[in-house]
PDB file of C-alpha atoms in Angstrom:
ATOM      1  CA  ARG M 130       0.040   0.056  -0.112  1.00  0.00           C
ATOM      2  CA  MET M 131       1.771   2.970  -0.912  1.00  0.00           C
ATOM      3  CA  GLU M 132       0.022   5.155   2.392  1.00  0.00           C
ATOM      4  CA  THR M 133       2.132   3.327   4.145  1.00  0.00           C
ATOM      5  CA  ASN M 134       5.490   4.183   2.181  1.00  0.00           C
ATOM      6  CA  VAL M 135       5.630   7.610   4.303  1.00  0.00           C
ATOM      7  CA  PHE M 136       5.724   6.085   7.947  1.00  0.00           C
ATOM      8  CA  ALA M 137       7.092   2.707   7.094  1.00  0.00           C
ATOM      9  CA  ARG M 138      10.327   5.413   5.731  1.00  0.00           C
ATOM     10  CA  ASP M 139       9.706   7.395   8.483  1.00  0.00           C
ATOM     11  CA  LEU M 140      10.292   3.971  11.209  1.00  0.00           C
ATOM     12  CA  HIS M 141      13.248   2.266   9.308  1.00  0.00           C
ATOM     13  CA  VAL M 142      16.210   2.241  10.608  1.00  0.00           C
ATOM     14  CA  SER M 143      19.149   0.666   8.313  1.00  0.00           C
ATOM     15  CA  GLU M 144      21.247  -1.715   9.280  1.00  0.00           C
ATOM     16  CA  ASP M 145      23.618   0.862  10.546  1.00  0.00           C
ATOM     17  CA  GLY M 146      20.975   1.464  13.541  1.00  0.00           C
ATOM     18  CA  SER M 147      20.862   5.248  11.733  1.00  0.00           C
ATOM     19  CA  HIS M 148      17.104   6.052  10.561  1.00  0.00           C
ATOM     20  CA  TRP M 149      15.511   7.485   7.664  1.00  0.00           C
ATOM     21  CA  THR M 150      14.086  10.392   9.348  1.00  0.00           C
ATOM     22  CA  ASN M 151      16.762  11.348  12.262  1.00  0.00           C
ATOM     23  CA  ASP M 152      15.229  11.510  15.864  1.00  0.00           C
ATOM     24  CA  ARG M 153      15.330  15.471  15.803  1.00  0.00           C
ATOM     25  CA  GLU M 154      13.133  15.468  12.192  1.00  0.00           C
ATOM     26  CA  PHE M 155      10.698  13.017  13.500  1.00  0.00           C
ATOM     27  CA  GLN M 156      10.070  14.820  17.050  1.00  0.00           C
ATOM     28  CA  ARG M 157       9.546  17.900  14.706  1.00  0.00           C
ATOM     29  CA  LYS M 158       7.088  16.095  12.473  1.00  0.00           C
ATOM     30  CA  TYR M 159       4.806  14.309  14.817  1.00  0.00           C
ATOM     31  CA  ARG M 160       5.696  15.637  18.150  1.00  0.00           C
ATOM     32  CA  MET M 161       7.138  13.056  20.152  1.00  0.00           C
ATOM     33  CA  SER M 162      10.366  10.309  19.884  1.00  0.00           C
ATOM     34  CA  ARG M 163       9.627   7.289  18.401  1.00  0.00           C
ATOM     35  CA  GLU M 164       9.906   5.210  22.032  1.00  0.00           C
ATOM     36  CA  MET M 165       6.851   7.115  23.504  1.00  0.00           C
ATOM     37  CA  LEU M 166       5.314   6.497  19.848  1.00  0.00           C
ATOM     38  CA  ASP M 167       5.628   2.631  20.948  1.00  0.00           C
ATOM     39  CA  LEU M 168       4.724   2.917  23.832  1.00  0.00           C
ATOM     40  CA  ILE M 169       1.556   4.959  23.371  1.00  0.00           C
ATOM     41  CA  THR M 170       0.698   2.177  20.541  1.00  0.00           C
ATOM     42  CA  ASP M 171       1.146  -0.591  22.938  1.00  0.00           C
ATOM     43  CA  GLU M 172      -1.157   0.893  25.197  1.00  0.00           C
ATOM     44  CA  ILE M 173      -3.981   1.306  22.453  1.00  0.00           C
ATOM     45  CA  LYS M 174      -3.050  -1.546  20.131  1.00  0.00           C
ATOM     46  CA  ALA M 175      -6.037  -3.712  21.655  1.00  0.00           C
ATOM     47  CA  HIS M 176      -9.101  -1.403  20.649  1.00  0.00           C
ATOM     48  CA  ASP M 177     -11.627  -3.104  19.594  1.00  0.00           C
ATOM     49  CA  VAL M 178     -11.775   0.314  17.359  1.00  0.00           C
ATOM     50  CA  PHE M 179      -8.579  -1.238  15.685  1.00  0.00           C
ATOM     51  CA  LYS M 180     -10.305  -4.149  14.636  1.00  0.00           C
ATOM     52  CA  LYS M 181     -10.979  -5.827  11.262  1.00  0.00           C
ATOM     53  CA  GLY M 182     -14.467  -5.670  10.580  1.00  0.00           C
ATOM     54  CA  LYS M 183     -16.342  -9.246   8.580  1.00  0.00           C
ATOM     55  CA  ARG M 184     -15.891  -6.567   5.462  1.00  0.00           C
ATOM     56  CA  GLY M 185     -13.642  -4.260   3.519  1.00  0.00           C
ATOM     57  CA  PRO M 186      -9.779  -3.684   3.729  1.00  0.00           C
ATOM     58  CA  ASP M 187      -7.889  -4.480   6.457  1.00  0.00           C
ATOM     59  CA  GLN M 188      -6.886  -1.220   9.012  1.00  0.00           C
ATOM     60  CA  MET M 189      -3.644   0.822   8.585  1.00  0.00           C
ATOM     61  CA  PRO M 190      -1.096  -0.188  11.037  1.00  0.00           C
ATOM     62  CA  VAL M 191      -1.946   1.353  14.264  1.00  0.00           C
ATOM     63  CA  LYS M 192       1.065   3.150  15.083  1.00  0.00           C
ATOM     64  CA  HIS M 193       0.655   4.316  12.005  1.00  0.00           C
ATOM     65  CA  GLN M 194      -3.229   5.972  12.262  1.00  0.00           C
ATOM     66  CA  LEU M 195      -1.587   7.626  15.374  1.00  0.00           C
ATOM     67  CA  MET M 196       1.107   9.011  13.499  1.00  0.00           C
ATOM     68  CA  VAL M 197      -1.681  10.566  11.552  1.00  0.00           C
ATOM     69  CA  LEU M 198      -3.399  11.958  14.061  1.00  0.00           C
ATOM     70  CA  LEU M 199       0.636  13.408  15.794  1.00  0.00           C
ATOM     71  CA  HIS M 200       1.427  15.114  12.178  1.00  0.00           C
ATOM     72  CA  PHE M 201      -3.018  16.651  12.174  1.00  0.00           C
ATOM     73  CA  LEU M 202      -2.147  18.070  15.865  1.00  0.00           C
ATOM     74  CA  GLY M 203       1.053  18.799  15.347  1.00  0.00           C
ATOM     75  CA  LEU M 204       1.367  20.768  12.728  1.00  0.00           C
ATOM     76  CA  GLU M 205      -0.349  24.155  12.410  1.00  0.00           C
ATOM     77  CA  SER M 206      -2.870  24.698  10.092  1.00  0.00           C
ATOM     78  CA  GLN M 207      -2.873  20.903   9.254  1.00  0.00           C
ATOM     79  CA  SER M 208      -6.624  19.663   7.794  1.00  0.00           C
ATOM     80  CA  ASN M 209      -7.546  16.388   6.166  1.00  0.00           C
ATOM     81  CA  HIS M 210      -6.793  17.890   2.773  1.00  0.00           C
ATOM     82  CA  SER M 211      -3.376  19.454   3.412  1.00  0.00           C
ATOM     83  CA  GLN M 212      -2.627  15.800   4.961  1.00  0.00           C
ATOM     84  CA  ARG M 213      -3.986  13.747   2.188  1.00  0.00           C
ATOM     85  CA  HIS M 214      -0.664  15.256   0.116  1.00  0.00           C
ATOM     86  CA  VAL M 215       1.501  14.869   2.366  1.00  0.00           C
ATOM     87  CA  LEU M 216       1.062  11.549   3.610  1.00  0.00           C
ATOM     88  CA  ASN M 217      -0.058  10.394   0.666  1.00  0.00           C
ATOM     89  CA  ILE M 218      -4.080   9.148   1.729  1.00  0.00           C
ATOM     90  CA  SER M 219      -7.574  10.335   1.008  1.00  0.00           C
ATOM     91  CA  GLU M 220      -9.459  12.927   3.060  1.00  0.00           C
ATOM     92  CA  GLY M 221     -11.712  10.346   4.496  1.00  0.00           C
ATOM     93  CA  ALA M 222      -8.770   8.342   5.853  1.00  0.00           C
ATOM     94  CA  CYS M 223      -7.352  10.973   7.769  1.00  0.00           C
ATOM     95  CA  GLU M 224     -10.350  11.849   9.084  1.00  0.00           C
ATOM     96  CA  LEU M 225     -11.394   8.047  10.073  1.00  0.00           C
ATOM     97  CA  TYR M 226      -7.592   7.402  11.804  1.00  0.00           C
ATOM     98  CA  HIS M 227      -8.175  10.789  13.869  1.00  0.00           C
ATOM     99  CA  ASN M 228     -11.168   9.634  15.271  1.00  0.00           C
ATOM    100  CA  ARG M 229     -10.038   5.920  15.681  1.00  0.00           C
ATOM    101  CA  VAL M 230      -7.255   6.830  17.865  1.00  0.00           C
ATOM    102  CA  VAL M 231      -8.780   9.670  19.982  1.00  0.00           C
ATOM    103  CA  GLU M 232     -11.365   7.084  20.705  1.00  0.00           C
ATOM    104  CA  ALA M 233      -9.135   4.492  21.971  1.00  0.00           C
ATOM    105  CA  ILE M 234      -6.542   7.046  23.744  1.00  0.00           C
ATOM    106  CA  VAL M 235      -9.705   8.629  25.824  1.00  0.00           C
ATOM    107  CA  SER M 236     -10.486   4.837  26.601  1.00  0.00           C
ATOM    108  CA  LEU M 237      -7.614   4.836  28.993  1.00  0.00           C
ATOM    109  CA  VAL M 238      -8.485   7.571  30.705  1.00  0.00           C
ATOM    110  CA  ASP M 239      -9.819   5.776  33.948  1.00  0.00           C
ATOM    111  CA  LYS M 240      -5.906   4.359  33.969  1.00  0.00           C
ATOM    112  CA  TYR M 241      -3.736   7.507  33.623  1.00  0.00           C
ATOM    113  CA  ILE M 242      -6.356  10.147  35.389  1.00  0.00           C
ATOM    114  CA  THR M 243      -7.758   9.515  38.877  1.00  0.00           C
ATOM    115  CA  TRP M 244      -9.048  11.646  41.426  1.00  0.00           C
ATOM    116  CA  PRO M 245      -6.852  12.006  44.807  1.00  0.00           C
TER     117      PRO M 245
END
């Protein structure tokens, strides 16, 4: 799938341990480190919103959907339309990924936010 190429490139680790997108560029683009991205992905990946339905194509990997939301939230003047061109995904997919990830993150509220 063409749309995963942007994310695969940004996450790619070369044999020598270097990244296509260095740590500073990655953090500028997604507003967090790769380690934090992995941590949040692990927290949300089991949420029902990411389970495949009976019909339709497979979903984009959870980590990539999270990266779409982070890119959207972290860069000024982003829209589904502008993300479409930068990330090579449809406007509808952008909105769908935003909604899925937000739903999964909000479901963790009781785990991380408690009243003293």
